[in-house]
Amino acid sequence: MSDSSTAAKVTGWATRRVQELQEEFPFITRMTRQMVAVNLLDSATRLAAQTFLTALPVLFVVAAFTPASVRQHLLDSLRGMLGLDGASADQVRQVFGAQDDATRNATGVIGVLVLLASATACSRALQRVCERAWHLPPGKFSIVAWRWLAWLAVWFVALVMQGLLRDGFGAGLWLGLPLCLVTSTALWWWTQHLLLGGRMTWLPLLPGALLTGIGAVGLTVASRIYIPRTLDRSLAQFGPFGLVFTLLSWLIVLFTVVCVGISAGYVIAHERLPARLLRVPQDPPADPAAQARPGTR
């Protein structure tokens, strides 16, 4: 038997097996196609990079202009989310140190200009992920532009409040964890509705909000165990750049969770029973991957 005929038989067997698996597990097939349509890793990496580039000028502007109480709440939130301690906490605390007038003026001019130029990059990138996940065309600028700034403002307030929420406003973790789950789910529910320009009703967006909210809170709980040791090693090896490397890696993981949650929410919402409960049309696109336009989005 020749090599070509053997290869042909193997290829034919593999093709038939894939088709059988697709027929046997249609949900997994639809989920896989959905992740391809969203460009999962590319979207998560892009969101992480945009968030990091946006966060830096925001943090410096916050450090320069906000009251000490706001800076402290934000520091407590970051420490609670990432488990920052020791040298890593000191690095972050230096950013939020008191600013003298000269530093405040320099940060104000430069920081605000950079902030205005880059502030909406993250919200625009997240909007594109939501549109891909729900197979919608790009929203009109006049409809979605103000939503980018609204999303940033609400999420900044939520970030400042994370420390208080996680502590259950003084009651402890027994109340803080449920509060974080409810708040995270509500924020991701609202995020999808806002950035899609109201083109999807609320109920179909609920599965994605639940998955994303639970995944994000679960990641922050795990981060308190993993991140401190990783940060300490990175700081010892790379100095201040170690904080950058570790936080950027954490953001990639976070936005992978976000992209998976939002994308899987679309597939779950179109399953027969959830579609009836959530009043979703039962006929999703046959091949979501065919609708993705990675070159233009």
Coordinates of C-alpha atoms in Angstrom, one line a residue:
M1 CA 0.0 0.0 0.0
S2 CA 1.4 3.4 -1.0
D3 CA 2.0 6.3 1.3
S4 CA -0.5 8.4 -0.6
S5 CA -3.3 5.9 -0.3
T6 CA -2.6 5.4 3.4
A7 CA -2.7 9.2 3.9
A8 CA -6.0 9.4 2.0
K9 CA -7.6 6.7 4.2
V10 CA -6.4 8.4 7.4
T11 CA -7.7 11.7 6.2
G12 CA -11.0 10.2 5.3
W13 CA -11.3 8.4 8.6
A14 CA -10.5 11.7 10.5
T15 CA -13.0 13.6 8.5
R16 CA -15.8 11.1 9.2
R17 CA -14.9 11.0 12.9
V18 CA -15.0 14.8 13.1
Q19 CA -18.4 14.8 11.4
E20 CA -19.7 12.1 13.8
L21 CA -18.5 14.1 16.8
Q22 CA -20.2 17.3 15.4
E23 CA -23.4 15.4 15.1
E24 CA -23.0 13.7 18.5
F25 CA -22.0 16.9 20.4
P26 CA -23.6 19.8 18.5
F27 CA -23.3 22.2 21.5
I28 CA -19.5 21.7 21.7
T29 CA -19.4 22.3 17.9
R30 CA -21.3 25.5 18.2
M31 CA -19.2 26.7 21.1
T32 CA -16.0 26.0 19.2
R33 CA -17.2 27.9 16.2
Q34 CA -18.2 30.8 18.4
M35 CA -14.8 31.1 19.9
V36 CA -13.2 31.1 16.4
A37 CA -15.7 33.8 15.4
V38 CA -14.7 36.0 18.3
N39 CA -10.9 35.5 17.7
L40 CA -10.6 34.5 21.4
L41 CA -6.8 34.9 22.1
D42 CA -6.4 37.9 19.8
S43 CA -9.3 39.7 21.4
A44 CA -8.2 38.9 24.9
T45 CA -4.6 40.1 24.2
R46 CA -5.8 43.2 22.5
L47 CA -8.2 44.1 25.4
A48 CA -5.4 43.4 27.9
A49 CA -3.0 45.7 26.1
Q50 CA -5.6 48.5 25.7
T51 CA -6.6 48.2 29.3
F52 CA -3.0 48.4 30.5
L53 CA -2.2 51.4 28.3
T54 CA -5.4 53.1 29.5
A55 CA -4.9 52.3 33.1
L56 CA -1.4 53.9 33.4
P57 CA -2.4 57.5 32.6
V58 CA -5.7 57.0 34.5
L59 CA -3.7 56.0 37.7
F60 CA -1.3 58.9 37.4
V61 CA -4.2 61.4 36.9
V62 CA -6.0 59.8 39.9
A63 CA -2.9 60.1 42.0
A64 CA -2.4 63.7 41.0
F65 CA -6.0 65.0 41.4
T66 CA -8.2 62.8 43.6
P67 CA -8.4 63.1 47.4
A68 CA -6.4 60.8 49.6
S69 CA -9.5 58.8 50.5
V70 CA -10.2 57.9 46.9
R71 CA -6.5 56.9 46.4
Q72 CA -6.6 54.7 49.5
H73 CA -9.9 53.0 48.4
L74 CA -8.3 52.3 45.0
L75 CA -5.2 50.9 46.6
D76 CA -7.2 48.7 48.9
S77 CA -9.2 47.5 45.9
L78 CA -6.1 46.6 43.9
R79 CA -4.5 44.9 47.0
G80 CA -7.7 42.9 47.5
M81 CA -8.1 41.8 43.9
L82 CA -4.5 40.8 43.4
G83 CA -3.3 40.0 46.9
L84 CA -0.6 42.6 46.7
D85 CA 1.7 42.6 49.6
G86 CA 5.3 43.5 50.6
A87 CA 7.4 44.9 47.7
S88 CA 4.6 44.7 45.1
A89 CA 2.3 46.7 47.4
D90 CA 5.1 49.3 47.9
Q91 CA 5.5 49.7 44.1
V92 CA 1.8 50.4 43.7
R93 CA 1.7 52.7 46.8
Q94 CA 4.4 54.8 45.3
V95 CA 2.1 55.6 42.4
F96 CA -0.5 56.9 44.8
G97 CA 1.8 58.9 46.9
A98 CA 1.1 62.5 47.6
Q99 CA 2.0 64.8 44.7
D100 CA 3.7 68.1 45.1
D101 CA 2.5 71.1 43.0
A102 CA 5.1 70.7 40.3
T103 CA 4.5 67.0 39.8
R104 CA 0.7 67.6 39.8
N105 CA 1.0 70.3 37.2
A106 CA 3.2 68.1 35.0
T107 CA 1.0 65.1 35.4
G108 CA -2.1 67.2 34.8
V109 CA -1.0 68.6 31.4
I110 CA 0.6 65.4 30.1
G111 CA -1.5 62.8 31.8
V112 CA -4.9 64.4 30.9
L113 CA -3.9 64.7 27.2
V114 CA -2.8 61.1 27.1
L115 CA -5.9 60.0 29.0
L116 CA -8.2 61.8 26.6
A117 CA -6.4 60.2 23.7
S118 CA -6.5 56.7 25.0
A119 CA -9.3 56.5 27.5
T120 CA -11.9 55.0 25.1
A121 CA -9.6 52.4 23.5
C122 CA -10.5 49.7 26.0
S123 CA -14.2 50.3 25.8
R124 CA -14.1 50.4 22.0
A125 CA -12.2 47.1 21.9
L126 CA -14.7 45.5 24.3
Q127 CA -17.5 46.8 22.2
R128 CA -16.1 45.0 19.2
V129 CA -15.9 41.8 21.2
C130 CA -19.5 42.1 22.2
E131 CA -20.6 42.8 18.6
R132 CA -18.6 39.8 17.3
A133 CA -20.1 37.6 20.0
W134 CA -23.6 38.6 19.0
H135 CA -22.9 38.7 15.3
L136 CA -23.9 42.4 15.0
P137 CA -22.5 45.0 12.7
P138 CA -20.5 47.9 14.2
G139 CA -22.7 50.4 16.0
K140 CA -23.1 53.9 14.6
F141 CA -20.6 56.4 16.1
S142 CA -23.5 58.8 17.1
I143 CA -25.1 56.0 19.1
V144 CA -22.1 54.4 20.9
A145 CA -19.6 57.2 21.4
W146 CA -21.0 58.5 24.7
R147 CA -21.3 55.0 25.9
W148 CA -17.5 54.5 25.8
L149 CA -17.0 57.3 28.4
A150 CA -20.0 56.1 30.4
W151 CA -18.6 52.6 30.6
L152 CA -15.2 53.9 31.8
A153 CA -16.8 56.2 34.4
V154 CA -19.0 53.4 35.9
W155 CA -16.2 50.9 36.0
F156 CA -13.8 53.3 37.6
V157 CA -16.3 53.8 40.4
A158 CA -16.8 50.1 40.7
L159 CA -13.0 49.6 40.9
V160 CA -12.7 52.1 43.7
M161 CA -15.6 50.4 45.6
Q162 CA -14.1 46.8 45.2
G163 CA -12.3 46.9 48.4
L164 CA -15.4 47.8 50.4
L165 CA -17.5 45.3 48.5
R166 CA -15.0 42.5 49.1
D167 CA -14.9 43.2 52.8
G168 CA -18.8 43.3 52.9
F169 CA -18.6 46.9 54.1
G170 CA -17.0 45.7 57.3
A171 CA -19.1 42.5 57.7
G172 CA -16.4 40.2 56.3
L173 CA -16.0 37.8 53.4
W174 CA -19.3 35.9 54.1
L175 CA -21.1 39.0 52.8
G176 CA -18.4 40.4 50.6
L177 CA -18.2 37.4 48.2
P178 CA -21.9 37.3 47.4
L179 CA -21.9 41.1 47.0
C180 CA -18.9 40.8 44.5
L181 CA -20.7 38.1 42.6
V182 CA -23.9 40.1 42.3
T183 CA -22.1 43.3 41.4
S184 CA -19.8 41.7 38.9
T185 CA -22.8 39.9 37.1
A186 CA -24.8 43.2 37.1
L187 CA -21.9 45.2 35.7
W188 CA -21.2 42.7 32.9
W189 CA -24.9 42.5 32.1
W190 CA -25.1 46.3 31.8
T191 CA -21.8 46.4 29.9
Q192 CA -23.1 44.2 27.1
H193 CA -26.4 46.1 26.8
L194 CA -24.6 49.5 26.9
L195 CA -21.8 48.7 24.4
L196 CA -24.2 47.0 22.0
G197 CA -26.2 50.2 21.8
G198 CA -29.4 48.6 23.2
R199 CA -29.6 46.4 20.1
M200 CA -30.1 43.4 22.3
T201 CA -32.8 43.2 24.9
W202 CA -31.7 42.5 28.5
L203 CA -32.8 38.9 29.0
P204 CA -30.7 37.2 26.2
L205 CA -27.6 38.9 27.7
L206 CA -28.1 37.3 31.1
P207 CA -26.2 34.0 30.5
G208 CA -23.1 35.8 29.3
A209 CA -23.3 38.1 32.3
L210 CA -23.5 35.3 34.8
L211 CA -20.6 33.3 33.2
T212 CA -18.4 36.4 33.0
G213 CA -19.3 37.7 36.5
I214 CA -18.6 34.3 38.2
G215 CA -15.5 33.8 36.1
A216 CA -14.1 37.2 37.0
V217 CA -14.7 36.8 40.7
G218 CA -13.3 33.3 40.7
L219 CA -10.1 34.6 39.0
T220 CA -9.7 37.4 41.6
V221 CA -10.0 34.8 44.4
A222 CA -7.4 32.6 42.7
S223 CA -5.2 35.6 42.1
R224 CA -4.8 36.2 45.8
I225 CA -3.0 32.9 46.0
Y226 CA -1.0 33.0 42.8
I227 CA -0.2 36.7 42.1
P228 CA 1.7 37.7 45.3
R229 CA 4.4 34.9 44.9
T230 CA 4.7 35.6 41.1
L231 CA 5.0 39.3 41.7
D232 CA 7.7 38.9 44.3
R233 CA 9.7 36.7 42.0
S234 CA 9.3 39.1 39.1
L235 CA 10.2 42.1 41.2
A236 CA 13.4 40.3 42.5
Q237 CA 14.4 39.4 38.9
F238 CA 13.3 42.3 36.8
G239 CA 12.8 45.2 39.3
P240 CA 9.8 47.5 38.6
F241 CA 9.4 45.9 35.2
G242 CA 8.4 42.7 36.9
L243 CA 5.2 44.4 38.1
V244 CA 4.4 45.3 34.4
F245 CA 5.0 41.8 33.1
T246 CA 2.9 40.1 35.8
L247 CA 0.0 42.5 35.6
L248 CA -0.2 42.4 31.8
S249 CA -0.2 38.6 32.0
W250 CA -3.0 38.7 34.6
L251 CA -5.0 41.1 32.3
I252 CA -4.7 38.6 29.4
V253 CA -6.1 35.8 31.6
L254 CA -8.9 38.1 32.9
F255 CA -10.0 39.2 29.4
T256 CA -9.8 35.6 28.2
V257 CA -12.4 34.8 30.9
V258 CA -14.4 37.8 29.8
C259 CA -14.4 36.9 26.1
V260 CA -15.2 33.2 26.8
G261 CA -18.1 34.3 29.1
I262 CA -19.7 36.7 26.7
S263 CA -19.2 34.4 23.7
A264 CA -20.5 31.3 25.5
G265 CA -23.5 33.3 26.7
Y266 CA -24.6 33.8 23.1
V267 CA -24.4 30.0 22.4
I268 CA -26.2 29.1 25.7
A269 CA -28.9 31.8 25.1
H270 CA -29.7 30.1 21.7
E271 CA -30.1 26.6 23.1
R272 CA -33.7 25.5 22.9
L273 CA -34.8 25.8 26.6
P274 CA -32.9 29.0 27.4
A275 CA -34.1 30.5 24.2
R276 CA -37.7 30.0 25.2
L277 CA -37.1 31.3 28.7
L278 CA -35.1 34.3 27.6
R279 CA -37.3 35.0 24.5
V280 CA -34.4 34.6 22.1
P281 CA -35.0 33.7 18.4
Q282 CA -34.1 30.0 18.0
D283 CA -32.3 30.3 14.7
P284 CA -28.6 31.4 15.3
P285 CA -26.3 31.7 12.4
A286 CA -25.3 28.3 11.0
D287 CA -21.6 29.1 11.0
P288 CA -20.6 32.0 13.2
A289 CA -17.0 31.7 12.1
A290 CA -18.0 32.7 8.6
Q291 CA -19.2 36.0 9.9
A292 CA -16.0 37.0 11.6
R293 CA -13.9 39.6 10.0
P294 CA -10.6 39.6 11.8
G295 CA -8.9 41.7 9.2
T296 CA -11.3 44.6 9.7
R297 CA -12.3 44.4 13.3

